[in-house]
Coordinates of C-alpha atoms and ligand atoms in Angstrom, one line a residue:
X142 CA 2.3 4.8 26.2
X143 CA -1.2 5.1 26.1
X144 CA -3.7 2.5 24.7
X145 CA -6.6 4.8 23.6
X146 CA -5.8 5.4 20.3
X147 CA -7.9 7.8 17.7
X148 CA -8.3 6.9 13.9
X149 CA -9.4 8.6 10.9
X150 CA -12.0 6.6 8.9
X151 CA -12.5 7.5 4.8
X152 CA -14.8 4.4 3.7
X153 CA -14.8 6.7 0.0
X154 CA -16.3 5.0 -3.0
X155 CA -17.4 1.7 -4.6
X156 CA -16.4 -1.7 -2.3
X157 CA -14.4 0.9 0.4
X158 CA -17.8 1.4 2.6
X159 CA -18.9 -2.6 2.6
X160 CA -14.9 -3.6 3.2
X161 CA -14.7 -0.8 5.8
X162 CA -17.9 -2.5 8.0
X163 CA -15.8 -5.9 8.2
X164 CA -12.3 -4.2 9.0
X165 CA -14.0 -1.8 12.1
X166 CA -15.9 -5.0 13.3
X167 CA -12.3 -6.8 13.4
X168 CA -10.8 -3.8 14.9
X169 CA -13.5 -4.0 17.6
X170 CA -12.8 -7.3 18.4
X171 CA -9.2 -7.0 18.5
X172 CA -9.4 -3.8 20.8
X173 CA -11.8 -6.2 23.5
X174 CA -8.8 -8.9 23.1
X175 CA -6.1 -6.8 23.9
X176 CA -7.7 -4.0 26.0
X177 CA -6.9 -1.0 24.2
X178 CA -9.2 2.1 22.4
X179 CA -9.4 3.4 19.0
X180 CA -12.1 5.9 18.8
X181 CA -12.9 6.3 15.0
X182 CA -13.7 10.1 13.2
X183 CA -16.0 9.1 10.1
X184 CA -14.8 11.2 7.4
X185 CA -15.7 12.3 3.6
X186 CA -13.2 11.4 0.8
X187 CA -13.7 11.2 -2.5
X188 CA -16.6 10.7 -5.3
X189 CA -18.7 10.6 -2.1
X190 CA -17.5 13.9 -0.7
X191 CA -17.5 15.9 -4.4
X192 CA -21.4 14.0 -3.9
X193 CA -22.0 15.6 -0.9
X194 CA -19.6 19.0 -0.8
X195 CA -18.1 19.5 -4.0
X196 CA -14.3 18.7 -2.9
X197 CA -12.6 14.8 -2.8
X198 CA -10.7 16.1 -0.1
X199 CA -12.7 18.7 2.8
X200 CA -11.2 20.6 4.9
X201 CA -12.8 18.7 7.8
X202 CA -11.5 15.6 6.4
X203 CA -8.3 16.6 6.6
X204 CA -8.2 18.8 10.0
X205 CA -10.2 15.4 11.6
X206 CA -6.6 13.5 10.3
X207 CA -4.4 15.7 11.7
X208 CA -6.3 14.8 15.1
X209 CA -6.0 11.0 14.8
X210 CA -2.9 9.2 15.3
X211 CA -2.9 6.9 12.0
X212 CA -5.6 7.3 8.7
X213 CA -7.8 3.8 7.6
X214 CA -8.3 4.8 4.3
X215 CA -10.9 2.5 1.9
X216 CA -10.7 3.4 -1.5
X217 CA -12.1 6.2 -4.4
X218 CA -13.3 6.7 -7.7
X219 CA -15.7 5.2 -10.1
X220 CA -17.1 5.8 -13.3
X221 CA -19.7 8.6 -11.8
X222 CA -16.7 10.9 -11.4
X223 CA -14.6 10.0 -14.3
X224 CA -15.4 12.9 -16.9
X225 CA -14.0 15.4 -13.9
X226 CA -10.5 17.4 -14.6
X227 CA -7.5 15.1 -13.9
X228 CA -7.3 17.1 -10.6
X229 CA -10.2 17.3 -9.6
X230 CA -10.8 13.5 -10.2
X231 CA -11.2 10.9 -6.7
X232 CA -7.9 9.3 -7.0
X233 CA -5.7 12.1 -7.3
X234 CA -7.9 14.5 -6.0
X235 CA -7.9 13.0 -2.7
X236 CA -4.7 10.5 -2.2
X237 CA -1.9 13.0 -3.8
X238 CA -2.7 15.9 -1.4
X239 CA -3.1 13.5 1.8
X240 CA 0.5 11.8 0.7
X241 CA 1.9 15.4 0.2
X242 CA 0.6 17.2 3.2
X243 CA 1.2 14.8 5.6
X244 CA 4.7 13.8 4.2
X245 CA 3.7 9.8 4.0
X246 CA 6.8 9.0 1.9
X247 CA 7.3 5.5 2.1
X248 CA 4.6 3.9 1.0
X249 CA 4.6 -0.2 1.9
X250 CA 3.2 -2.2 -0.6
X251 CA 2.9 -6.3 0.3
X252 CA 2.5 -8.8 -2.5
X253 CA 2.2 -12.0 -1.1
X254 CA 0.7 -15.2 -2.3
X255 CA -0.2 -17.8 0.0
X256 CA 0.6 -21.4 -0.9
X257 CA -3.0 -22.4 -0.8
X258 CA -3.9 -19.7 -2.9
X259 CA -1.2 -19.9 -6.5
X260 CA -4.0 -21.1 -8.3
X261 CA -5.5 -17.9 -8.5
X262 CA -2.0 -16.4 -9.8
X263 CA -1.6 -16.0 -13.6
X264 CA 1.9 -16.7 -13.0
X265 CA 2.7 -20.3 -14.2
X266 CA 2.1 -22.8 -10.6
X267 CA 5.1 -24.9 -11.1
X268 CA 7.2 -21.6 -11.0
X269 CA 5.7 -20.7 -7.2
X270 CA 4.7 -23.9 -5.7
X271 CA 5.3 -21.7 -2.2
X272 CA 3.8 -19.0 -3.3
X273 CA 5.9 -15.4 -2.7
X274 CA 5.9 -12.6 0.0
X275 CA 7.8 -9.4 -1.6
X276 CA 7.8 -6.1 0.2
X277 CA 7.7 -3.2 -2.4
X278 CA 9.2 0.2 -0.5
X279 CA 7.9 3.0 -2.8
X280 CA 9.3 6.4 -2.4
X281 CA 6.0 8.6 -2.3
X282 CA 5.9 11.9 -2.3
X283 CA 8.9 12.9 -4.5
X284 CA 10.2 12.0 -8.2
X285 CA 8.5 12.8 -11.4
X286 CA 4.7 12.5 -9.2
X287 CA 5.4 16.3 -7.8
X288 CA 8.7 17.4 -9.7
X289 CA 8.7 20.8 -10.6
X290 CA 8.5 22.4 -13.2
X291 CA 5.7 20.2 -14.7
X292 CA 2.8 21.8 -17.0
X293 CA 2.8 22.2 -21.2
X294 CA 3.7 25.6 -23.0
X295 CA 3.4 26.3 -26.9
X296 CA 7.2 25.9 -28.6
X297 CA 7.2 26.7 -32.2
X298 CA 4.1 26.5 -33.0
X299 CA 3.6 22.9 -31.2
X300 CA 2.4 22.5 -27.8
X301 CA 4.8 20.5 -25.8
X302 CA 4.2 19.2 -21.8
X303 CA 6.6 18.0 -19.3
X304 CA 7.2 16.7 -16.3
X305 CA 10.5 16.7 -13.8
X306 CA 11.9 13.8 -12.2
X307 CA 14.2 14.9 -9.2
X308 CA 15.4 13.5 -6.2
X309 CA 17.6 14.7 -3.4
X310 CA 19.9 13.2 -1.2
X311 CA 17.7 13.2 1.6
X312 CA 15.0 11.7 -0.2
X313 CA 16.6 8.2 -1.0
X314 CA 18.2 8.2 1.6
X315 CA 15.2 7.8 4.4
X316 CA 13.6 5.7 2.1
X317 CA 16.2 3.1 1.6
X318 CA 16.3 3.2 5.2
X319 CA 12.7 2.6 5.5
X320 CA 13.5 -0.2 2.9
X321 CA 16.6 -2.1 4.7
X322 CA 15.1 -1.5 8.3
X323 CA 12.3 -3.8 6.5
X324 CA 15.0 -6.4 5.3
X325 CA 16.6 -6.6 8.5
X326 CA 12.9 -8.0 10.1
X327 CA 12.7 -10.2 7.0
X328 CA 14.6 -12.1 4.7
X329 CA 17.6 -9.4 5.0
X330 CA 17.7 -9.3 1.4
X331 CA 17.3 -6.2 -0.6
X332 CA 16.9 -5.3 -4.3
X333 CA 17.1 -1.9 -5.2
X334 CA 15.4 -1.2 -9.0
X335 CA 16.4 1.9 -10.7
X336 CA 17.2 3.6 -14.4
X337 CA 20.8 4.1 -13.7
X338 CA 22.2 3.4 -17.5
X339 CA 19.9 6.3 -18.2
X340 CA 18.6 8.3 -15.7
X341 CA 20.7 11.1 -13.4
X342 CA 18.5 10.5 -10.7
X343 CA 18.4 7.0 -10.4
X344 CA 22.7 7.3 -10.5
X345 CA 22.4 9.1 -7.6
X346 CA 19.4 6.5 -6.0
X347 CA 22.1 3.9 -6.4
X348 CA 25.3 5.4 -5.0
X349 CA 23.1 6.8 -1.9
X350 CA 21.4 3.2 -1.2
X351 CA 24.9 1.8 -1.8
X352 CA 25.9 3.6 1.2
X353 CA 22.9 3.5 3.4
X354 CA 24.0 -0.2 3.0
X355 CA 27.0 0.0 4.6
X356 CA 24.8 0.9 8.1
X357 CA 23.1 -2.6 7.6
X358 CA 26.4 -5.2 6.6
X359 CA 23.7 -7.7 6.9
X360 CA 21.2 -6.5 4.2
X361 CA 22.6 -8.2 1.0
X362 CA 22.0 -5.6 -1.6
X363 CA 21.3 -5.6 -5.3
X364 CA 20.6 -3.2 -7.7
X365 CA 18.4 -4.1 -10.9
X366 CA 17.2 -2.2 -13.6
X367 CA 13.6 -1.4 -13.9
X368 CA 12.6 -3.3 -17.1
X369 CA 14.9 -6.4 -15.9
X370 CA 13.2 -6.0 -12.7
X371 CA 9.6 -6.3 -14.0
X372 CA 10.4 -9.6 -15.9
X373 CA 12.2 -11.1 -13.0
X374 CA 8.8 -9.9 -10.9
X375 CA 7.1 -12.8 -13.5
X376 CA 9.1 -14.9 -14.2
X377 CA 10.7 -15.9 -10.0
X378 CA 9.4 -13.4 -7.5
X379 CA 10.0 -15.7 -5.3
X380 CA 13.3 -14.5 -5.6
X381 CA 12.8 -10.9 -4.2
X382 CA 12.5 -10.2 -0.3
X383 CA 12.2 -6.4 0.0
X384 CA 12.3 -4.3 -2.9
X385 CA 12.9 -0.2 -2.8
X386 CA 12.4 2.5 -5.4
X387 CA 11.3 5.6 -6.8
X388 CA 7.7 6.9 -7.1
X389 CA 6.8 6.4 -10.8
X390 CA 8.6 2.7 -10.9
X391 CA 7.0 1.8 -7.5
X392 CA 3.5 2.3 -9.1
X393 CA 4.4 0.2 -11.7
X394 CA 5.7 -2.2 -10.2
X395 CA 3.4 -2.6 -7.6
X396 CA 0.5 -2.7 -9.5
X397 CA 2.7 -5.7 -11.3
X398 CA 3.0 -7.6 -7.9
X399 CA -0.5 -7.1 -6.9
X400 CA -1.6 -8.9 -10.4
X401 CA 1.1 -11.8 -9.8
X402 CA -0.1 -12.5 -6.4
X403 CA -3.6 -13.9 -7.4
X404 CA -6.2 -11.3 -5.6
X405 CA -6.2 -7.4 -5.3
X406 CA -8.5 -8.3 -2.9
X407 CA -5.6 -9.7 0.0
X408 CA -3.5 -6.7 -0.3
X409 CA -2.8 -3.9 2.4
X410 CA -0.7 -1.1 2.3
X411 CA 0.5 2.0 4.5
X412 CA 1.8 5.1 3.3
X413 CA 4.1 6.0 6.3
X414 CA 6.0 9.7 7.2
X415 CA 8.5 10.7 9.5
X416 CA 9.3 8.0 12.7
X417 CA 8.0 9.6 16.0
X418 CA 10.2 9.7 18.9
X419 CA 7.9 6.8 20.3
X420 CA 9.2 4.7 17.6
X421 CA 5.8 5.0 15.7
X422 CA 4.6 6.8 12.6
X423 CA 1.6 8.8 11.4
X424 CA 0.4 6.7 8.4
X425 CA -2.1 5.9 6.4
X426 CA -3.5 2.7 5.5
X427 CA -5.9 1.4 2.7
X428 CA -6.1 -2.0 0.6
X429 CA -3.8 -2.0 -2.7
X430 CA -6.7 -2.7 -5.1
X431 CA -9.4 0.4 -6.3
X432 CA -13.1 1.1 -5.7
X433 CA -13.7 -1.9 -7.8
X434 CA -17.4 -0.4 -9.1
X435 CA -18.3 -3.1 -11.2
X436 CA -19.0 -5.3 -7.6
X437 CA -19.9 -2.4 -5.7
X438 CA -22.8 -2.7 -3.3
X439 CA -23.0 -6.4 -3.9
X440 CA -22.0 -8.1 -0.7
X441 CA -19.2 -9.8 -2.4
X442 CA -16.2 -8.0 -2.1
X443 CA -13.2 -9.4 -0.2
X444 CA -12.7 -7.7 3.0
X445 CA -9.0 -9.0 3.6
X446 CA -7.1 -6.4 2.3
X447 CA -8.9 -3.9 4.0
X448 CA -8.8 -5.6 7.2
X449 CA -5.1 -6.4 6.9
X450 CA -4.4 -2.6 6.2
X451 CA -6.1 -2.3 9.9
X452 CA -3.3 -4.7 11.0
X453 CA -0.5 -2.8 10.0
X454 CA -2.1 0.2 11.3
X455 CA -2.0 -1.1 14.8
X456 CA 1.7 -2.1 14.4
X457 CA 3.3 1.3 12.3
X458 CA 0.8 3.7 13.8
X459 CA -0.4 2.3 17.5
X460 CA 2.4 0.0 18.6
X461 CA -0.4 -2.7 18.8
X462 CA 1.7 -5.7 17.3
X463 CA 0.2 -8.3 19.3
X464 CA -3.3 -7.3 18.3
X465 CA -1.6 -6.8 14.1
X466 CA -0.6 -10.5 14.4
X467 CA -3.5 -11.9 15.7
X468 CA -5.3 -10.4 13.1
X469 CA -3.2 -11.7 10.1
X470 CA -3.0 -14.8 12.4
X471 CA -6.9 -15.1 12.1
X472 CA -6.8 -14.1 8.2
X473 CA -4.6 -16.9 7.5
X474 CA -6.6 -19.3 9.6
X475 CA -9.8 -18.5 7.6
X476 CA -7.8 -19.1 4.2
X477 CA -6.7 -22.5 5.8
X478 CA -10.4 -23.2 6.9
X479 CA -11.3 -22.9 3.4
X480 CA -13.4 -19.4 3.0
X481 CA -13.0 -17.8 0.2
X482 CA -14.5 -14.7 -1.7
X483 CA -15.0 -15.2 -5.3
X484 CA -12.0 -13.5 -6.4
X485 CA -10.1 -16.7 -4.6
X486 CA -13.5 -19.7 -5.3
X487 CA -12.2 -22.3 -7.5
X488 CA -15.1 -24.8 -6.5
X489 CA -12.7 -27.1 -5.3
X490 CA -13.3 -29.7 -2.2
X491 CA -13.4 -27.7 1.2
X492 CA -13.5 -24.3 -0.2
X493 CA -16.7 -22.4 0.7
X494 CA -18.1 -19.4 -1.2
X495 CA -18.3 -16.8 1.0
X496 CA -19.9 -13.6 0.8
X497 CA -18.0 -10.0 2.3
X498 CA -19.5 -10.8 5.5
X499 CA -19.6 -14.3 6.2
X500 CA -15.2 -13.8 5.2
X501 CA -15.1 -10.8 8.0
X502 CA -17.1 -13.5 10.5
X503 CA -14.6 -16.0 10.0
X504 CA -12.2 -14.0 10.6
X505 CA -13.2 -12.3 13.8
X506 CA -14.2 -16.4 15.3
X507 CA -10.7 -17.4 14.4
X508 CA -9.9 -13.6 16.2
X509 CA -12.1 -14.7 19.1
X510 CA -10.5 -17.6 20.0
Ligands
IPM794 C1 -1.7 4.3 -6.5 C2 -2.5 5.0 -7.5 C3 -2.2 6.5 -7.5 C4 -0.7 6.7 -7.8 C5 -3.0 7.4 -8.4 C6 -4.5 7.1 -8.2 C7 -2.7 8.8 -8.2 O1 -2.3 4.5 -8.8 O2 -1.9 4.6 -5.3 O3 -0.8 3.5 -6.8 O4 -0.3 6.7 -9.0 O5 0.1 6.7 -6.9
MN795 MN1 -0.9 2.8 -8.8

């Protein structure tokens, strides 16, 4: 397999641009390590492409994806572009069409919470005293996100507007693969979270998973409800490995893990499609947190989660595993030195503040070693 690889870069709005200098310098770095390539296509997306050519979402920005083997996506919006149409708006603007034209439906969201890090979790310390690491598997390019019909119409004399949750076969099926292929390179334990007292499709999620289960007799499976599951999520997520579901509760519930586990600022995330014959996927990868405006341009921003999104891009995208652990190898080792963005400072003895860059630095010496 060859080992000159080609990326798409969208920096986008807000922290993405200051986050995206630390990840490329790490991905430098790890390419001199393990002598291998990625040549990187600097792309518009975003507020910063409506800025420059009136669309989130060029047509060079996507044509310069479909010619890179994986996406390293930063992150878009801010409240420069906020008054725009729903559609036409950064977020959805840009990340809705990439998801739907390139088919990424599994989108893998990690909450994890290292031990030396709880304190900065609002969830009670005694309750985590290891910390967590859940998977989240969200299905991402079906459900009520792109059911059709969706829109509003006038009905006696009111003006009602709807939305369609559907889901086929197919659909839950690949994704509870994606989902207990996870488990099986984990904790082999699998909760799948569904509206199945109320909802058709989530009847049909559960008896499909249920027998995608039978494939992997090793995967212990369990099914919870939605609401149970986003109590359980606060009150022992330590109890969850890997975690699969449905677009609308994935976003939820994600957004719910990311809060529990301290930091937006440590999370990755891919957004996978269809597994290549070389075992690899076309992906795209960005941190699970926003643009985060408010720290913008300020040199403060924690690089992590961008430069752990580069990690799994070298291992779902490049087959570069070795290089993906040595990186989160080198993130951990920078925690356990004591660096720390303030999103993670508690001014305790042996932390040191550290600024966007002096965090990537630490990272790419433990890297270097
Ligand atoms: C996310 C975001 C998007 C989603 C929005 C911006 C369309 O919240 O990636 O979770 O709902 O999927
Ligand atoms: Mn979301």
């Amino acid at each position: 397999m060859s080992r000159n690889h080609k990326i798409a870069v969208l920096a986008g709005d807000g922290i993405g641009p200051e986050v995206m200098i630390q990840a490329l310098e790490v991905l430098d770095v790890a390419c001199a390590k393990f002598g291998f390539t990625v040549q990187r296509e600097k792309c518009l997306v975003g507020g910063a492409a409506i800025d420059a050519v009136g669309s989130p979402l060029p047509q060079e920005t996507i044509t310069a994806c479909k010619n890179a083997d994986a996406i390293l996506f930063g992150s878009v919006g801010g409240p420069k572009w906020e008054n725009l149409a729903p559609d036409d708006q950064p977020e959805r603007g840009a990340l809705l069409p990439i998801r739907k034209y390139f088919g990424l439906f599994a989108n893998l969201r990690p909450g994890v919470c290292l031990p030396a890090l709880t304190h900065a979790s609002p969830v009670k310390n005694e309750l985590i005293p290891n910390g967590f690491d859940v998977l989240c598997v969200r299905e991402l390019t079906g459900g009520i996100y792109f059911g059709k019909p969706k829109g509003r119409r006038e009905e006696n004399g009111d003006i009602v507007a709807f939305d369609t949750m559907i889901y086929s076969k197919s659909e839950i099926e690949r994704i509870c693969r994606i989902a207990f292929t996870a488990a099986m390179g984990r904790d082999k334990r699998l909760v799948s979270v569904d509206k199945a007292n109320v909802l058709a499709c989530s009847v049909l999620w559960r008896e499909v998973c249920t027998e995608v289960a039978e494939d992997f007799p090793e995967v212990e499976l369990t099914h919870l409800y939605v609401d149970n599951a986003a109590m359980q999520l606060v009150k022992q997520p330590d109890s969850f490995d890997v975690m699969v579901t449905g677009n609308l509760f994935g976003d939820i519930l994600s957004d719910e893990m990311a809060m529990i586990s301290g930091s937006l600022g440590m999370l990755p995330s891919a957004s996978l499609g269809q597994q290549g014959a070389n075992g690899l996927y076309y992906g795209m990868y960005e941190p699970s947190g926003g643009s985060a405006p408010d720290i913008a341009g300020m040199g403060i921003a924690n690089p992590i989660a961008q430069i752990l999104s580069v990690a799994m891009l070298l291992r779902h995208s490049l087959g570069e595993s070795e290089a993906a652990e040595a990186i989160e190898a080198a993130v951990n080792a920078a925690i356990a030195s004591g660096m720390r963005t303030g999103d993670l400072y508690t001014g305790e003895k042996g932390e040191t503040k550290a600024t966007t860059a002096e965090m990537g630095q630490a990272i790419i010496t433990a890297l270097s070693i």
